[in-house]
Amino acid sequence: MKMDRVKRTISVVILSIGALCILFPIAWMISTALKPLSDAFDGQLIPSHPTLSNFTALFAPDAAGSVARWLGNSLFVSITVSILVMIIDSMAAFALARLQFFGRTALFYIVVVSLVVPFIALLIPLYLEFANANLLDTYWVLILPYTSNAFGVFLLYQFFLGIPKELEEAAMMDGVNKFQLWRRIMVPLSIPATATLGLLTFMNVYNDFFWPLVATTSQDMRTMTVGVQLMAVGQYNTNASLLMALTLCSVIPMVLAFLFAQKQLTQGIATTGTNL
Amino acid sequence: MAVSEVRTKSLSIHRRRRPVMRVVWDQFSSFLFVVPFLVAFVAFVGYPLVYGFIISLHHWNPIAGDLGYTGLGQYATLFNPNSLFGQQFWTGLKNTVLYVVISVPLLLAFPVTIAYLIYRSPLKSLFRSIFFFPTVLSVTAVTSLWSWILQTQGGAVNNLLQAHVPWLVEQPWAWISIDMATLWWTLGFNMIIAYAGFTQLPQSTIEAAALDGAGSLRTFWSIALPQVRPVLAFITVISTISSFNLFAQSLLMTGGGPGSSTEPLTMVIYNQAFNGMHMGSAAAMSYLMALILAIISLVQYRITRERA
Amino acid sequence: MKTIHKTATVALALTMSLGIVSTSFAATGHVAPRHAAAPAISITFWNSGSNPGIIAITNQFNKMYKGRYNIAYRAIPYNNETEIVNSALAAHKGPDVLEESLTPSAPYAYERLEVPIAPILRMGGVDPADFPASMWNGTQVAGVHYVVPIDGLPTLFFWNKTLFKEAGLNPNVPPANQAQFIHDAMVLNNAKKDQWGYVQEPAWPNPFLFPSLLSQFGGKEADPSSRKILFDTQAGVNALTFEYNTIFKWHVSPKNASANENYNLFLSGKNAMVMDGAYQYAPFLQKYGKNLGVSLLPKIGPKEADFLGQNYLWVMNTPGMDAAKEKGIGLYLKFYYDHSAEVAQSATLPTWVPYLKSAAFKKTYPSLYEESLALDSGVLNPLIPNWGTTSSTYLYQDLDLALLGKMSPAAALKDAGQKMQEEMATLLG
């Protein structure tokens, strides 16, 4: 018993040291956010002239576009993509894992191949595609390219492989068709993995910079990442305090999403790894 | 005479009557599940992939358009050690591979160890949240922050150490700095995955090991880790792919310096495409890079599959 | 039941939000004017970076010319202007008017994507003689002017008056030449207080400093017409050797300085002198106020010269460009230059000589007035396609290595020269 307690204390100590290493830069981040620009990197952890001006910049009417609108755009796009991806990938993964159809193996390998091509090779062709369809600077261009998510299919594929076949057979006996099988049995069972996928997709889309950068140019259609870049990163120098403050504000939705999904997250990924 | 028997009988009648139709309908309805994904894939991945490949077969300038067919010439240039583009490609590839080799083991070891420690300690929620937090930050904020923390004169770390370590301007410190910043930033992601793997460990196994007198280190190494091997394999593969795509940290923290020693392949491609306006050449580099990464991933996948 | 409930809620939320944002699903070229009266000619203007002076002036112009012209203003992030503009041009969805730094205009000119600017200036009543000579002369491509200067950013010399006083130097007299500079720097170097006389960073702000010093020694970066690289001549070696010596010979500058150190250390009082672009003026002034000294660069070389960071404006040959639009652009430019006072108000240096030489300017913006004196000896980058970006890949990387002590200055310039010359052969035009 005593040994146990000693061991636990040791691990808490080690973890605390690690946590301090993680928190050290964050402390500086918060400190910088509370300083005026001229003090930004003066090396003092406690700001000598603390100010909230970097945070009020969020609400100041900026002629380059309103921050609230950018935040709204980011949230809307991220949530929509997450929902679409969860549905599309779940259906495709289910089919790959459990159903027979012509070209199944070929499809699987094609999907995997798409994971290794760097985005920069696809950027211009994709951009031209949307330009020709006259869809630049709209929500379509911000949402559609993310809906093809091979990673998600792969993730859920592993998961569906792990669901016991007996459940499926029992359902077949009761005379459900494939769609009902998917919706009534597979989806509820896979909520942990799907929720994981949803959360990760949400984070990735929310933080994506390069695609929204080129795909939208009007002030109202900007996303948060590009907007922060526009406001805080100048031609030759970066307004570090403003950048830190804006970043801290823009991560709030993600932190909330993470806390909200804690349970699903830790439950979900366990089962996807088993059949690798 | 269960319902199932009757069902089977009627099914077999159907099978005898219209076997082909049934099979075709069966396959088609299964295929329908994949259609939404397929549509999105073809439209937003397949088409750009093919178009991009076609661009790589031409001299293509973004503002001047197509400047002439080169066939596989631009790929051939990359294998020519005397050409400027070829040299740049292999330097970039070398840097990328170096980075992958030094970062992936760290991105495996640290998160897994921390996940295990959290799993065996109190205050789980608190520690999980702290270690995960950096993952939600944007890359601009992370690199801006670390650029200052690692400043040679007056940076937070050097102030603490009372030294003048040239973190961002000399090797091997430059790679170490990029590694540190990336580890800090993405540690939480892998940690959460590993942690979930550990939650699957049957408590009884751990207790049995303790009763047998196994030290905690031994329990970790010989019992816990093998059980979560599939999760470890998964982490390795995704970390490799993402390390291969290193871009922003090099661009914003060291600028590819000193010289071009921390310039990864993605940066070379980016410079080619937008600053040099040689889109065809950049596309060729991208596809060659994709091919190399595909081979590496395939090998990794095979190896980890066998072990599991 | 619960699943249906959830699905329904999600569907409802989606529909509602879709309804609210449905207008943004339609592709619009710009935000339509509130009072949709007579069809105003719309001119799209992409500005690299969000410039409050330009924004204010544009709004005033739109108000004054309501119903006739409307400038649709968009700001794009500075560091990503290349990707954004080149992607848009590849898809023929570029803007009518673009404002960026000088050298990106060159490839567009060679590809006939730009409209000659002189006729447009005439239409608007703008006289090119009213531009600072250093920013107008030498910006032709094949003898034709395509660009006009919008604002200027000279390289200046800043010093910390308090540190000067403490070291026993006259705080109001900056070093005027190389010898004085070295002397002052050595006096200001104080190892005990962890204080440096000067901080020479290997990477930035060399793109401002190196061309300045190069010109002071009588050199040029390259010849635009023959595309011959000229920075590897003796003038270049002299310039780079000076920088090199501050670190390795006279030891007035720390080794291995990383990005932004000259700026951060100056702000924390650990660095006494800074040679950098005028964009540092505002933060330095905010911190030090009266204790900040500003002047033109000391004459490290025999000549007086400083590099001008710049923003230029040009008109793109978009499919919809016609005489009516060009007239509107001409009027806009006239409006802009006539309102140079607004530009100065947003702490940017206007490029309109009548205003720069006016008494009002000198009185209201004394610090900008000091800055404007540097325009007389200003030098620009050579107008070669992609010079800015390719030089950072080849030239400044080698300078970086030299200042880290990895290469000798002469060798670094020779290597950079070779690589740049090779790259020149692959460029447009």
PDB file of N, CA and C in Angstrom, chain B residues 213-287:
ATOM      1  N   GLY B 213       5.186  -9.121  -8.316  1.00  0.00           N
ATOM      2  CA  GLY B 213       6.387  -8.407  -7.905  1.00  0.00           C
ATOM      3  C   GLY B 213       7.035  -7.630  -9.037  1.00  0.00           C
ATOM      4  N   ALA B 214       6.322  -7.419 -10.126  1.00  0.00           N
ATOM      5  CA  ALA B 214       6.939  -6.669 -11.227  1.00  0.00           C
ATOM      6  C   ALA B 214       6.986  -5.193 -10.869  1.00  0.00           C
ATOM      7  N   GLY B 215       8.127  -4.565 -11.096  1.00  0.00           N
ATOM      8  CA  GLY B 215       8.245  -3.127 -10.855  1.00  0.00           C
ATOM      9  C   GLY B 215       7.384  -2.376 -11.861  1.00  0.00           C
ATOM     10  N   SER B 216       7.114  -1.103 -11.577  1.00  0.00           N
ATOM     11  CA  SER B 216       6.210  -0.375 -12.475  1.00  0.00           C
ATOM     12  C   SER B 216       6.815  -0.203 -13.852  1.00  0.00           C
ATOM     13  N   LEU B 217       8.115  -0.044 -13.921  1.00  0.00           N
ATOM     14  CA  LEU B 217       8.766   0.114 -15.209  1.00  0.00           C
ATOM     15  C   LEU B 217       8.569  -1.125 -16.055  1.00  0.00           C
ATOM     16  N   ARG B 218       8.717  -2.286 -15.415  1.00  0.00           N
ATOM     17  CA  ARG B 218       8.570  -3.539 -16.097  1.00  0.00           C
ATOM     18  C   ARG B 218       7.131  -3.742 -16.566  1.00  0.00           C
ATOM     19  N   THR B 219       6.217  -3.366 -15.686  1.00  0.00           N
ATOM     20  CA  THR B 219       4.804  -3.478 -16.051  1.00  0.00           C
ATOM     21  C   THR B 219       4.533  -2.669 -17.307  1.00  0.00           C
ATOM     22  N   PHE B 220       5.060  -1.477 -17.302  1.00  0.00           N
ATOM     23  CA  PHE B 220       4.863  -0.591 -18.449  1.00  0.00           C
ATOM     24  C   PHE B 220       5.426  -1.214 -19.709  1.00  0.00           C
ATOM     25  N   TRP B 221       6.671  -1.643 -19.636  1.00  0.00           N
ATOM     26  CA  TRP B 221       7.378  -2.065 -20.831  1.00  0.00           C
ATOM     27  C   TRP B 221       6.891  -3.394 -21.378  1.00  0.00           C
ATOM     28  N   SER B 222       6.744  -4.375 -20.459  1.00  0.00           N
ATOM     29  CA  SER B 222       6.469  -5.722 -20.960  1.00  0.00           C
ATOM     30  C   SER B 222       4.992  -6.076 -21.002  1.00  0.00           C
ATOM     31  N   ILE B 223       4.171  -5.304 -20.310  1.00  0.00           N
ATOM     32  CA  ILE B 223       2.769  -5.718 -20.247  1.00  0.00           C
ATOM     33  C   ILE B 223       1.855  -4.684 -20.887  1.00  0.00           C
ATOM     34  N   ALA B 224       2.000  -3.424 -20.455  1.00  0.00           N
ATOM     35  CA  ALA B 224       1.065  -2.423 -20.966  1.00  0.00           C
ATOM     36  C   ALA B 224       1.311  -2.146 -22.446  1.00  0.00           C
ATOM     37  N   LEU B 225       2.571  -1.900 -22.803  1.00  0.00           N
ATOM     38  CA  LEU B 225       2.877  -1.526 -24.187  1.00  0.00           C
ATOM     39  C   LEU B 225       2.457  -2.576 -25.211  1.00  0.00           C
ATOM     40  N   PRO B 226       2.808  -3.832 -25.014  1.00  0.00           N
ATOM     41  CA  PRO B 226       2.412  -4.810 -26.022  1.00  0.00           C
ATOM     42  C   PRO B 226       0.905  -4.846 -26.237  1.00  0.00           C
ATOM     43  N   GLN B 227       0.142  -4.621 -25.163  1.00  0.00           N
ATOM     44  CA  GLN B 227      -1.313  -4.667 -25.317  1.00  0.00           C
ATOM     45  C   GLN B 227      -1.820  -3.567 -26.240  1.00  0.00           C
ATOM     46  N   VAL B 228      -1.142  -2.408 -26.206  1.00  0.00           N
ATOM     47  CA  VAL B 228      -1.643  -1.305 -27.009  1.00  0.00           C
ATOM     48  C   VAL B 228      -0.874  -1.140 -28.308  1.00  0.00           C
ATOM     49  N   ARG B 229      -0.197  -2.196 -28.708  1.00  0.00           N
ATOM     50  CA  ARG B 229       0.588  -2.134 -29.929  1.00  0.00           C
ATOM     51  C   ARG B 229      -0.173  -1.583 -31.131  1.00  0.00           C
ATOM     52  N   PRO B 230      -1.401  -2.004 -31.356  1.00  0.00           N
ATOM     53  CA  PRO B 230      -2.112  -1.449 -32.525  1.00  0.00           C
ATOM     54  C   PRO B 230      -2.239   0.067 -32.454  1.00  0.00           C
ATOM     55  N   VAL B 231      -2.511   0.594 -31.277  1.00  0.00           N
ATOM     56  CA  VAL B 231      -2.618   2.045 -31.136  1.00  0.00           C
ATOM     57  C   VAL B 231      -1.274   2.704 -31.419  1.00  0.00           C
ATOM     58  N   LEU B 232      -0.197   2.093 -30.912  1.00  0.00           N
ATOM     59  CA  LEU B 232       1.137   2.640 -31.158  1.00  0.00           C
ATOM     60  C   LEU B 232       1.437   2.663 -32.647  1.00  0.00           C
ATOM     61  N   ALA B 233       1.042   1.593 -33.325  1.00  0.00           N
ATOM     62  CA  ALA B 233       1.279   1.531 -34.767  1.00  0.00           C
ATOM     63  C   ALA B 233       0.539   2.655 -35.474  1.00  0.00           C
ATOM     64  N   PHE B 234      -0.698   2.847 -35.082  1.00  0.00           N
ATOM     65  CA  PHE B 234      -1.507   3.914 -35.664  1.00  0.00           C
ATOM     66  C   PHE B 234      -0.822   5.276 -35.470  1.00  0.00           C
ATOM     67  N   ILE B 235      -0.390   5.538 -34.237  1.00  0.00           N
ATOM     68  CA  ILE B 235       0.274   6.819 -33.942  1.00  0.00           C
ATOM     69  C   ILE B 235       1.518   6.980 -34.802  1.00  0.00           C
ATOM     70  N   THR B 236       2.297   5.901 -34.945  1.00  0.00           N
ATOM     71  CA  THR B 236       3.524   6.000 -35.731  1.00  0.00           C
ATOM     72  C   THR B 236       3.224   6.403 -37.166  1.00  0.00           C
ATOM     73  N   VAL B 237       2.234   5.750 -37.747  1.00  0.00           N
ATOM     74  CA  VAL B 237       1.955   6.037 -39.153  1.00  0.00           C
ATOM     75  C   VAL B 237       1.458   7.459 -39.348  1.00  0.00           C
ATOM     76  N   ILE B 238       0.524   7.915 -38.529  1.00  0.00           N
ATOM     77  CA  ILE B 238       0.024   9.271 -38.743  1.00  0.00           C
ATOM     78  C   ILE B 238       1.079  10.313 -38.393  1.00  0.00           C
ATOM     79  N   SER B 239       1.912  10.037 -37.406  1.00  0.00           N
ATOM     80  CA  SER B 239       2.962  10.999 -37.085  1.00  0.00           C
ATOM     81  C   SER B 239       3.961  11.099 -38.220  1.00  0.00           C
ATOM     82  N   THR B 240       4.252   9.965 -38.864  1.00  0.00           N
ATOM     83  CA  THR B 240       5.188  10.007 -39.988  1.00  0.00           C
ATOM     84  C   THR B 240       4.633  10.865 -41.111  1.00  0.00           C
ATOM     85  N   ILE B 241       3.388  10.632 -41.434  1.00  0.00           N
ATOM     86  CA  ILE B 241       2.796  11.410 -42.521  1.00  0.00           C
ATOM     87  C   ILE B 241       2.783  12.892 -42.187  1.00  0.00           C
ATOM     88  N   SER B 242       2.428  13.231 -40.960  1.00  0.00           N
ATOM     89  CA  SER B 242       2.351  14.661 -40.652  1.00  0.00           C
ATOM     90  C   SER B 242       3.743  15.273 -40.530  1.00  0.00           C
ATOM     91  N   SER B 243       4.734  14.525 -40.060  1.00  0.00           N
ATOM     92  CA  SER B 243       6.089  15.064 -40.012  1.00  0.00           C
ATOM     93  C   SER B 243       6.641  15.272 -41.408  1.00  0.00           C
ATOM     94  N   PHE B 244       6.257  14.407 -42.313  1.00  0.00           N
ATOM     95  CA  PHE B 244       6.681  14.560 -43.681  1.00  0.00           C
ATOM     96  C   PHE B 244       6.165  15.854 -44.271  1.00  0.00           C
ATOM     97  N   ASN B 245       5.035  16.318 -43.749  1.00  0.00           N
ATOM     98  CA  ASN B 245       4.427  17.538 -44.267  1.00  0.00           C
ATOM     99  C   ASN B 245       4.832  18.776 -43.494  1.00  0.00           C
ATOM    100  N   LEU B 246       5.939  18.746 -42.777  1.00  0.00           N
ATOM    101  CA  LEU B 246       6.430  19.903 -42.035  1.00  0.00           C
ATOM    102  C   LEU B 246       6.530  21.111 -42.943  1.00  0.00           C
ATOM    103  N   PHE B 247       5.959  22.205 -42.537  1.00  0.00           N
ATOM    104  CA  PHE B 247       6.033  23.414 -43.360  1.00  0.00           C
ATOM    105  C   PHE B 247       6.105  24.680 -42.522  1.00  0.00           C
ATOM    106  N   ALA B 248       5.074  24.938 -41.755  1.00  0.00           N
ATOM    107  CA  ALA B 248       4.932  26.245 -41.117  1.00  0.00           C
ATOM    108  C   ALA B 248       6.018  26.516 -40.087  1.00  0.00           C
ATOM    109  N   GLN B 249       6.391  25.489 -39.305  1.00  0.00           N
ATOM    110  CA  GLN B 249       7.376  25.747 -38.259  1.00  0.00           C
ATOM    111  C   GLN B 249       8.707  26.179 -38.874  1.00  0.00           C
ATOM    112  N   SER B 250       9.122  25.510 -39.945  1.00  0.00           N
ATOM    113  CA  SER B 250      10.370  25.896 -40.595  1.00  0.00           C
ATOM    114  C   SER B 250      10.259  27.291 -41.183  1.00  0.00           C
ATOM    115  N   LEU B 251       9.152  27.572 -41.817  1.00  0.00           N
ATOM    116  CA  LEU B 251       8.990  28.857 -42.483  1.00  0.00           C
ATOM    117  C   LEU B 251       9.031  29.995 -41.490  1.00  0.00           C
ATOM    118  N   LEU B 252       8.306  29.834 -40.382  1.00  0.00           N
ATOM    119  CA  LEU B 252       8.087  30.958 -39.475  1.00  0.00           C
ATOM    120  C   LEU B 252       9.076  31.036 -38.329  1.00  0.00           C
ATOM    121  N   MET B 253       9.732  29.906 -37.974  1.00  0.00           N
ATOM    122  CA  MET B 253      10.654  29.978 -36.848  1.00  0.00           C
ATOM    123  C   MET B 253      12.090  30.202 -37.306  1.00  0.00           C
ATOM    124  N   THR B 254      12.550  29.419 -38.271  1.00  0.00           N
ATOM    125  CA  THR B 254      13.941  29.561 -38.674  1.00  0.00           C
ATOM    126  C   THR B 254      14.071  30.091 -40.095  1.00  0.00           C
ATOM    127  N   GLY B 255      12.960  30.201 -40.806  1.00  0.00           N
ATOM    128  CA  GLY B 255      13.028  30.658 -42.192  1.00  0.00           C
ATOM    129  C   GLY B 255      13.802  29.702 -43.077  1.00  0.00           C
ATOM    130  N   GLY B 256      13.908  28.443 -42.643  1.00  0.00           N
ATOM    131  CA  GLY B 256      14.664  27.483 -43.421  1.00  0.00           C
ATOM    132  C   GLY B 256      16.137  27.514 -43.066  1.00  0.00           C
ATOM    133  N   GLY B 257      16.516  28.432 -42.153  1.00  0.00           N
ATOM    134  CA  GLY B 257      17.923  28.602 -41.861  1.00  0.00           C
ATOM    135  C   GLY B 257      18.447  27.700 -40.773  1.00  0.00           C
ATOM    136  N   PRO B 258      19.727  27.762 -40.409  1.00  0.00           N
ATOM    137  CA  PRO B 258      20.731  28.581 -41.062  1.00  0.00           C
ATOM    138  C   PRO B 258      21.017  28.109 -42.485  1.00  0.00           C
ATOM    139  N   GLY B 259      21.170  29.048 -43.406  1.00  0.00           N
ATOM    140  CA  GLY B 259      21.326  28.656 -44.801  1.00  0.00           C
ATOM    141  C   GLY B 259      20.032  28.018 -45.258  1.00  0.00           C
ATOM    142  N   SER B 260      20.092  26.779 -45.720  1.00  0.00           N
ATOM    143  CA  SER B 260      18.845  26.097 -46.048  1.00  0.00           C
ATOM    144  C   SER B 260      18.783  24.768 -45.317  1.00  0.00           C
ATOM    145  N   SER B 261      19.406  24.726 -44.142  1.00  0.00           N
ATOM    146  CA  SER B 261      19.523  23.422 -43.488  1.00  0.00           C
ATOM    147  C   SER B 261      18.249  22.947 -42.816  1.00  0.00           C
ATOM    148  N   THR B 262      17.294  23.862 -42.558  1.00  0.00           N
ATOM    149  CA  THR B 262      16.048  23.369 -41.991  1.00  0.00           C
ATOM    150  C   THR B 262      14.911  23.575 -42.985  1.00  0.00           C
ATOM    151  N   GLU B 263      15.259  23.617 -44.261  1.00  0.00           N
ATOM    152  CA  GLU B 263      14.228  23.837 -45.262  1.00  0.00           C
ATOM    153  C   GLU B 263      13.658  22.502 -45.711  1.00  0.00           C
ATOM    154  N   PRO B 264      12.412  22.205 -45.322  1.00  0.00           N
ATOM    155  CA  PRO B 264      11.868  20.905 -45.702  1.00  0.00           C
ATOM    156  C   PRO B 264      11.390  20.918 -47.155  1.00  0.00           C
ATOM    157  N   LEU B 265      11.055  19.751 -47.650  1.00  0.00           N
ATOM    158  CA  LEU B 265      10.672  19.623 -49.049  1.00  0.00           C
ATOM    159  C   LEU B 265       9.434  20.460 -49.368  1.00  0.00           C
ATOM    160  N   THR B 266       8.493  20.524 -48.437  1.00  0.00           N
ATOM    161  CA  THR B 266       7.283  21.307 -48.682  1.00  0.00           C
ATOM    162  C   THR B 266       7.619  22.759 -48.952  1.00  0.00           C
ATOM    163  N   MET B 267       8.653  23.261 -48.279  1.00  0.00           N
ATOM    164  CA  MET B 267       9.020  24.658 -48.477  1.00  0.00           C
ATOM    165  C   MET B 267       9.646  24.856 -49.853  1.00  0.00           C
ATOM    166  N   VAL B 268      10.452  23.892 -50.277  1.00  0.00           N
ATOM    167  CA  VAL B 268      11.046  23.965 -51.608  1.00  0.00           C
ATOM    168  C   VAL B 268       9.938  24.009 -52.651  1.00  0.00           C
ATOM    169  N   ILE B 269       8.951  23.127 -52.486  1.00  0.00           N
ATOM    170  CA  ILE B 269       7.841  23.071 -53.431  1.00  0.00           C
ATOM    171  C   ILE B 269       7.083  24.393 -53.435  1.00  0.00           C
ATOM    172  N   TYR B 270       6.824  24.915 -52.244  1.00  0.00           N
ATOM    173  CA  TYR B 270       6.094  26.167 -52.134  1.00  0.00           C
ATOM    174  C   TYR B 270       6.838  27.297 -52.827  1.00  0.00           C
ATOM    175  N   ASN B 271       8.162  27.395 -52.600  1.00  0.00           N
ATOM    176  CA  ASN B 271       8.947  28.441 -53.254  1.00  0.00           C
ATOM    177  C   ASN B 271       8.899  28.307 -54.762  1.00  0.00           C
ATOM    178  N   GLN B 272       9.044  27.091 -55.234  1.00  0.00           N
ATOM    179  CA  GLN B 272       8.972  26.839 -56.664  1.00  0.00           C
ATOM    180  C   GLN B 272       7.648  27.296 -57.248  1.00  0.00           C
ATOM    181  N   ALA B 273       6.573  26.941 -56.531  1.00  0.00           N
ATOM    182  CA  ALA B 273       5.242  27.173 -57.088  1.00  0.00           C
ATOM    183  C   ALA B 273       4.878  28.642 -57.105  1.00  0.00           C
ATOM    184  N   PHE B 274       5.106  29.336 -55.997  1.00  0.00           N
ATOM    185  CA  PHE B 274       4.578  30.685 -55.910  1.00  0.00           C
ATOM    186  C   PHE B 274       5.623  31.761 -56.082  1.00  0.00           C
ATOM    187  N   ASN B 275       6.804  31.570 -55.548  1.00  0.00           N
ATOM    188  CA  ASN B 275       7.811  32.597 -55.685  1.00  0.00           C
ATOM    189  C   ASN B 275       8.538  32.494 -57.008  1.00  0.00           C
ATOM    190  N   GLY B 276       8.816  31.298 -57.437  1.00  0.00           N
ATOM    191  CA  GLY B 276       9.496  31.149 -58.709  1.00  0.00           C
ATOM    192  C   GLY B 276       8.524  31.017 -59.875  1.00  0.00           C
ATOM    193  N   MET B 277       7.266  30.794 -59.564  1.00  0.00           N
ATOM    194  CA  MET B 277       6.219  30.615 -60.579  1.00  0.00           C
ATOM    195  C   MET B 277       6.475  29.433 -61.491  1.00  0.00           C
ATOM    196  N   HIS B 278       7.211  28.430 -61.016  1.00  0.00           N
ATOM    197  CA  HIS B 278       7.401  27.227 -61.832  1.00  0.00           C
ATOM    198  C   HIS B 278       6.436  26.170 -61.341  1.00  0.00           C
ATOM    199  N   MET B 279       5.158  26.312 -61.665  1.00  0.00           N
ATOM    200  CA  MET B 279       4.154  25.415 -61.087  1.00  0.00           C
ATOM    201  C   MET B 279       4.323  23.982 -61.579  1.00  0.00           C
ATOM    202  N   GLY B 280       4.710  23.841 -62.843  1.00  0.00           N
ATOM    203  CA  GLY B 280       4.864  22.488 -63.373  1.00  0.00           C
ATOM    204  C   GLY B 280       5.928  21.723 -62.602  1.00  0.00           C
ATOM    205  N   SER B 281       7.046  22.398 -62.388  1.00  0.00           N
ATOM    206  CA  SER B 281       8.136  21.763 -61.661  1.00  0.00           C
ATOM    207  C   SER B 281       7.716  21.458 -60.222  1.00  0.00           C
ATOM    208  N   ALA B 282       6.996  22.400 -59.610  1.00  0.00           N
ATOM    209  CA  ALA B 282       6.548  22.185 -58.241  1.00  0.00           C
ATOM    210  C   ALA B 282       5.608  20.995 -58.169  1.00  0.00           C
ATOM    211  N   ALA B 283       4.730  20.883 -59.170  1.00  0.00           N
ATOM    212  CA  ALA B 283       3.808  19.754 -59.164  1.00  0.00           C
ATOM    213  C   ALA B 283       4.580  18.447 -59.291  1.00  0.00           C
ATOM    214  N   ALA B 284       5.594  18.446 -60.165  1.00  0.00           N
ATOM    215  CA  ALA B 284       6.388  17.225 -60.317  1.00  0.00           C
ATOM    216  C   ALA B 284       7.036  16.841 -58.997  1.00  0.00           C
ATOM    217  N   MET B 285       7.581  17.850 -58.301  1.00  0.00           N
ATOM    218  CA  MET B 285       8.187  17.568 -56.998  1.00  0.00           C
ATOM    219  C   MET B 285       7.163  16.990 -56.036  1.00  0.00           C
ATOM    220  N   SER B 286       5.939  17.546 -56.056  1.00  0.00           N
ATOM    221  CA  SER B 286       4.917  17.067 -55.116  1.00  0.00           C
ATOM    222  C   SER B 286       4.589  15.614 -55.368  1.00  0.00           C
ATOM    223  N   TYR B 287       4.435  15.256 -56.650  1.00  0.00           N
ATOM    224  CA  TYR B 287       4.043  13.881 -56.923  1.00  0.00           C
ATOM    225  C   TYR B 287       5.164  12.907 -56.613  1.00  0.00           C
TER     226      TYR B 287
END
